[in-house]
């Protein structure tokens, strides 16, 4: 499927799902989203979160290397939310080549975190969070902390391809 997540419509999703020979339940399971989210979107009853749309795109991808990587990353990090929050992570998002589904086998995962102000995290703590994410998803991970004084180039990359995980 070569449609990007921004242009995914209920009609194109139904067509791609039919082309792939998948039921709604099968596609929802592959994408790591609820069947209700998929059904509602296909019926035009709202638009899922960007992360859900990206996961659907990944699950329907014609490129085998992308078929499960983004969905795996999103699903794994969503399931690990409590463990990450216990380390002070308030919000986590994926960006970069994995989020754009342009990653290669040697690509790393880029994540950005917002830290709970009540739980200060120093550079060592941030590295520990990055190490935890790396061990959870099974791929090298670069982690950045969202800050008001981020370099404009990095802020631009985040604005273009950030996928909110939690």
PDB file of C-alpha atoms in Angstrom:
ATOM      1  CA  UNK A   1       0.000   0.000   0.000  1.00  0.00           C
ATOM      2  CA  UNK A   2       1.601   3.250  -1.067  1.00  0.00           C
ATOM      3  CA  UNK A   3      -1.048   5.670   0.262  1.00  0.00           C
ATOM      4  CA  UNK A   4       0.362   7.854   3.015  1.00  0.00           C
ATOM      5  CA  UNK A   5      -1.435   8.061   6.346  1.00  0.00           C
ATOM      6  CA  UNK A   6      -2.603  11.634   5.697  1.00  0.00           C
ATOM      7  CA  UNK A   7      -4.498  10.605   2.560  1.00  0.00           C
ATOM      8  CA  UNK A   8      -5.905   7.339   3.900  1.00  0.00           C
ATOM      9  CA  UNK A   9      -9.688   7.511   3.558  1.00  0.00           C
ATOM     10  CA  UNK A  10     -12.386   5.045   4.585  1.00  0.00           C
ATOM     11  CA  UNK A  11     -12.838   4.054   0.929  1.00  0.00           C
ATOM     12  CA  UNK A  12      -9.112   3.523   0.259  1.00  0.00           C
ATOM     13  CA  UNK A  13      -8.751   1.557   3.479  1.00  0.00           C
ATOM     14  CA  UNK A  14     -11.667  -0.739   2.585  1.00  0.00           C
ATOM     15  CA  UNK A  15     -10.223  -1.253  -0.900  1.00  0.00           C
ATOM     16  CA  UNK A  16      -6.708  -2.004   0.369  1.00  0.00           C
ATOM     17  CA  UNK A  17      -8.048  -4.347   3.047  1.00  0.00           C
ATOM     18  CA  UNK A  18     -10.105  -6.209   0.425  1.00  0.00           C
ATOM     19  CA  UNK A  19      -7.096  -6.361  -1.936  1.00  0.00           C
ATOM     20  CA  UNK A  20      -5.054  -7.889   0.879  1.00  0.00           C
ATOM     21  CA  UNK A  21      -7.847 -10.381   1.614  1.00  0.00           C
ATOM     22  CA  UNK A  22      -8.071  -9.398   5.283  1.00  0.00           C
ATOM     23  CA  UNK A  23     -11.085  -9.212   7.571  1.00  0.00           C
ATOM     24  CA  UNK A  24     -11.503  -6.179   9.797  1.00  0.00           C
ATOM     25  CA  UNK A  25     -10.481  -8.265  12.802  1.00  0.00           C
ATOM     26  CA  UNK A  26      -7.325  -9.535  11.061  1.00  0.00           C
ATOM     27  CA  UNK A  27      -6.248  -6.059   9.956  1.00  0.00           C
ATOM     28  CA  UNK A  28      -6.942  -4.571  13.381  1.00  0.00           C
ATOM     29  CA  UNK A  29      -4.867  -7.312  15.036  1.00  0.00           C
ATOM     30  CA  UNK A  30      -1.965  -6.809  12.584  1.00  0.00           C
ATOM     31  CA  UNK A  31      -2.040  -3.050  13.143  1.00  0.00           C
ATOM     32  CA  UNK A  32      -2.333  -3.335  16.914  1.00  0.00           C
ATOM     33  CA  UNK A  33      -5.530  -1.261  17.084  1.00  0.00           C
ATOM     34  CA  UNK A  34      -9.032  -2.099  18.224  1.00  0.00           C
ATOM     35  CA  UNK A  35     -11.501  -3.542  15.744  1.00  0.00           C
ATOM     36  CA  UNK A  36     -13.962  -0.803  16.810  1.00  0.00           C
ATOM     37  CA  UNK A  37     -11.486   1.896  15.722  1.00  0.00           C
ATOM     38  CA  UNK A  38     -11.138   0.247  12.312  1.00  0.00           C
ATOM     39  CA  UNK A  39     -14.890  -0.300  11.864  1.00  0.00           C
ATOM     40  CA  UNK A  40     -15.708   3.294  12.820  1.00  0.00           C
ATOM     41  CA  UNK A  41     -13.118   4.685  10.423  1.00  0.00           C
ATOM     42  CA  UNK A  42     -14.275   2.486   7.540  1.00  0.00           C
ATOM     43  CA  UNK A  43     -17.851   3.686   8.167  1.00  0.00           C
ATOM     44  CA  UNK A  44     -16.718   7.330   8.203  1.00  0.00           C
ATOM     45  CA  UNK A  45     -17.464   7.837  11.896  1.00  0.00           C
ATOM     46  CA  UNK A  46     -14.334   9.753  12.761  1.00  0.00           C
ATOM     47  CA  UNK A  47     -10.642   9.687  12.043  1.00  0.00           C
ATOM     48  CA  UNK A  48      -8.268   7.594  14.171  1.00  0.00           C
ATOM     49  CA  UNK A  49      -5.124   9.016  15.738  1.00  0.00           C
ATOM     50  CA  UNK A  50      -2.184   9.444  13.400  1.00  0.00           C
ATOM     51  CA  UNK A  51      -0.419   6.548  15.133  1.00  0.00           C
ATOM     52  CA  UNK A  52      -3.359   4.269  14.333  1.00  0.00           C
ATOM     53  CA  UNK A  53      -3.388   5.391  10.706  1.00  0.00           C
ATOM     54  CA  UNK A  54       0.364   4.785  10.439  1.00  0.00           C
ATOM     55  CA  UNK A  55      -0.086   1.333  11.995  1.00  0.00           C
ATOM     56  CA  UNK A  56      -2.815   0.517   9.450  1.00  0.00           C
ATOM     57  CA  UNK A  57      -0.573   1.716   6.648  1.00  0.00           C
ATOM     58  CA  UNK A  58       2.253  -0.413   7.993  1.00  0.00           C
ATOM     59  CA  UNK A  59       0.032  -3.501   8.288  1.00  0.00           C
ATOM     60  CA  UNK A  60      -1.097  -3.075   4.663  1.00  0.00           C
ATOM     61  CA  UNK A  61       2.329  -2.164   3.295  1.00  0.00           C
ATOM     62  CA  UNK A  62       3.543  -3.952   0.170  1.00  0.00           C
ATOM     63  CA  UNK A  63       7.064  -3.623   1.527  1.00  0.00           C
ATOM     64  CA  UNK A  64       7.675  -6.642   3.785  1.00  0.00           C
ATOM     65  CA  UNK A  65      10.306  -4.904   5.902  1.00  0.00           C
ATOM     66  CA  UNK A  66       7.764  -2.242   6.852  1.00  0.00           C
ATOM     67  CA  UNK A  67       4.796  -4.553   7.264  1.00  0.00           C
ATOM     68  CA  UNK A  68       5.390  -5.114  10.931  1.00  0.00           C
ATOM     69  CA  UNK A  69       8.202  -2.859  12.175  1.00  0.00           C
ATOM     70  CA  UNK A  70       6.214   0.326  12.814  1.00  0.00           C
ATOM     71  CA  UNK A  71       3.224  -1.614  14.148  1.00  0.00           C
ATOM     72  CA  UNK A  72       5.571  -3.620  16.423  1.00  0.00           C
ATOM     73  CA  UNK A  73       7.219  -0.460  17.758  1.00  0.00           C
ATOM     74  CA  UNK A  74       3.906   1.307  18.430  1.00  0.00           C
ATOM     75  CA  UNK A  75       2.297  -1.751  20.013  1.00  0.00           C
ATOM     76  CA  UNK A  76       5.339  -2.512  22.191  1.00  0.00           C
ATOM     77  CA  UNK A  77       5.710   1.043  23.452  1.00  0.00           C
ATOM     78  CA  UNK A  78       1.984   1.383  24.132  1.00  0.00           C
ATOM     79  CA  UNK A  79       2.049  -1.853  26.150  1.00  0.00           C
ATOM     80  CA  UNK A  80       5.080  -0.575  28.090  1.00  0.00           C
ATOM     81  CA  UNK A  81       3.495   2.765  28.985  1.00  0.00           C
ATOM     82  CA  UNK A  82       3.291   2.068  32.739  1.00  0.00           C
ATOM     83  CA  UNK A  83       6.963   1.069  32.908  1.00  0.00           C
ATOM     84  CA  UNK A  84       8.014   4.187  30.984  1.00  0.00           C
ATOM     85  CA  UNK A  85       5.768   6.447  33.063  1.00  0.00           C
ATOM     86  CA  UNK A  86       7.348   5.002  36.211  1.00  0.00           C
ATOM     87  CA  UNK A  87      10.648   6.429  34.922  1.00  0.00           C
ATOM     88  CA  UNK A  88       9.118   9.889  34.488  1.00  0.00           C
ATOM     89  CA  UNK A  89       7.992   9.765  30.841  1.00  0.00           C
ATOM     90  CA  UNK A  90       4.768  11.728  30.452  1.00  0.00           C
ATOM     91  CA  UNK A  91       4.509  11.525  26.636  1.00  0.00           C
ATOM     92  CA  UNK A  92       6.452   9.527  24.059  1.00  0.00           C
ATOM     93  CA  UNK A  93       6.443   9.819  20.267  1.00  0.00           C
ATOM     94  CA  UNK A  94       8.288   8.171  17.383  1.00  0.00           C
ATOM     95  CA  UNK A  95       9.752  10.207  14.516  1.00  0.00           C
ATOM     96  CA  UNK A  96      12.289   9.791  11.747  1.00  0.00           C
ATOM     97  CA  UNK A  97      12.648   7.008   9.207  1.00  0.00           C
ATOM     98  CA  UNK A  98      10.653   4.411  11.151  1.00  0.00           C
ATOM     99  CA  UNK A  99       7.713   6.822  11.522  1.00  0.00           C
ATOM    100  CA  UNK A 100       7.891   7.676   7.803  1.00  0.00           C
ATOM    101  CA  UNK A 101       8.234   3.965   6.930  1.00  0.00           C
ATOM    102  CA  UNK A 102      11.473   4.721   5.103  1.00  0.00           C
ATOM    103  CA  UNK A 103      13.718   2.775   7.455  1.00  0.00           C
ATOM    104  CA  UNK A 104      16.305   0.252   6.383  1.00  0.00           C
ATOM    105  CA  UNK A 105      17.457  -2.835   8.284  1.00  0.00           C
ATOM    106  CA  UNK A 106      20.288  -0.791   9.835  1.00  0.00           C
ATOM    107  CA  UNK A 107      18.072   2.168  10.832  1.00  0.00           C
ATOM    108  CA  UNK A 108      17.689   3.199  14.428  1.00  0.00           C
ATOM    109  CA  UNK A 109      14.505   4.284  16.180  1.00  0.00           C
ATOM    110  CA  UNK A 110      14.128   7.979  16.986  1.00  0.00           C
ATOM    111  CA  UNK A 111      11.943   8.846  19.978  1.00  0.00           C
ATOM    112  CA  UNK A 112      11.093  12.085  21.713  1.00  0.00           C
ATOM    113  CA  UNK A 113       9.891  12.190  25.303  1.00  0.00           C
ATOM    114  CA  UNK A 114       8.204  14.725  27.524  1.00  0.00           C
ATOM    115  CA  UNK A 115       9.284  14.277  31.130  1.00  0.00           C
ATOM    116  CA  UNK A 116       6.975  14.825  34.083  1.00  0.00           C
ATOM    117  CA  UNK A 117       8.162  18.079  35.719  1.00  0.00           C
ATOM    118  CA  UNK A 118       7.530  16.546  39.149  1.00  0.00           C
ATOM    119  CA  UNK A 119      10.062  13.798  38.319  1.00  0.00           C
ATOM    120  CA  UNK A 120      13.288  15.454  37.196  1.00  0.00           C
ATOM    121  CA  UNK A 121      15.357  13.230  34.933  1.00  0.00           C
ATOM    122  CA  UNK A 122      19.037  13.972  34.347  1.00  0.00           C
ATOM    123  CA  UNK A 123      21.125  12.875  31.371  1.00  0.00           C
ATOM    124  CA  UNK A 124      21.855   9.497  32.966  1.00  0.00           C
ATOM    125  CA  UNK A 125      18.150   8.924  33.586  1.00  0.00           C
ATOM    126  CA  UNK A 126      17.371   9.915  29.993  1.00  0.00           C
ATOM    127  CA  UNK A 127      19.984   7.453  28.741  1.00  0.00           C
ATOM    128  CA  UNK A 128      18.375   4.786  30.923  1.00  0.00           C
ATOM    129  CA  UNK A 129      14.980   5.492  29.343  1.00  0.00           C
ATOM    130  CA  UNK A 130      16.583   5.215  25.908  1.00  0.00           C
ATOM    131  CA  UNK A 131      18.167   1.909  26.898  1.00  0.00           C
ATOM    132  CA  UNK A 132      14.828   0.599  28.121  1.00  0.00           C
ATOM    133  CA  UNK A 133      13.121   1.566  24.834  1.00  0.00           C
ATOM    134  CA  UNK A 134      15.959  -0.091  22.907  1.00  0.00           C
ATOM    135  CA  UNK A 135      15.580  -3.329  24.864  1.00  0.00           C
ATOM    136  CA  UNK A 136      11.793  -3.289  24.477  1.00  0.00           C
ATOM    137  CA  UNK A 137      11.707  -2.780  20.698  1.00  0.00           C
ATOM    138  CA  UNK A 138      14.906  -4.661  19.882  1.00  0.00           C
ATOM    139  CA  UNK A 139      16.563  -1.976  17.786  1.00  0.00           C
ATOM    140  CA  UNK A 140      19.102   0.816  18.383  1.00  0.00           C
ATOM    141  CA  UNK A 141      17.339   3.895  19.740  1.00  0.00           C
ATOM    142  CA  UNK A 142      18.127   7.599  19.783  1.00  0.00           C
ATOM    143  CA  UNK A 143      16.183   9.530  22.409  1.00  0.00           C
ATOM    144  CA  UNK A 144      15.658  13.264  22.732  1.00  0.00           C
ATOM    145  CA  UNK A 145      13.859  15.241  25.379  1.00  0.00           C
ATOM    146  CA  UNK A 146      11.343  17.779  24.115  1.00  0.00           C
ATOM    147  CA  UNK A 147      12.427  21.255  25.159  1.00  0.00           C
ATOM    148  CA  UNK A 148      11.279  24.754  24.295  1.00  0.00           C
ATOM    149  CA  UNK A 149      14.805  25.594  23.077  1.00  0.00           C
ATOM    150  CA  UNK A 150      15.159  22.646  20.662  1.00  0.00           C
ATOM    151  CA  UNK A 151      17.169  23.280  17.547  1.00  0.00           C
ATOM    152  CA  UNK A 152      14.857  24.452  14.734  1.00  0.00           C
ATOM    153  CA  UNK A 153      15.961  21.599  12.455  1.00  0.00           C
ATOM    154  CA  UNK A 154      14.970  18.968  15.040  1.00  0.00           C
ATOM    155  CA  UNK A 155      11.701  20.759  15.830  1.00  0.00           C
ATOM    156  CA  UNK A 156      10.959  20.728  12.082  1.00  0.00           C
ATOM    157  CA  UNK A 157      11.555  16.973  11.834  1.00  0.00           C
ATOM    158  CA  UNK A 158       9.255  16.401  14.787  1.00  0.00           C
ATOM    159  CA  UNK A 159       6.518  18.545  13.254  1.00  0.00           C
ATOM    160  CA  UNK A 160       6.727  16.589   9.991  1.00  0.00           C
ATOM    161  CA  UNK A 161       6.707  13.004  11.184  1.00  0.00           C
ATOM    162  CA  UNK A 162       5.989  12.677  14.884  1.00  0.00           C
ATOM    163  CA  UNK A 163       3.661   9.799  15.765  1.00  0.00           C
ATOM    164  CA  UNK A 164       2.221  10.110  19.256  1.00  0.00           C
ATOM    165  CA  UNK A 165       2.483   6.819  21.143  1.00  0.00           C
ATOM    166  CA  UNK A 166       1.127   8.006  24.501  1.00  0.00           C
TER     167      UNK A 166
END
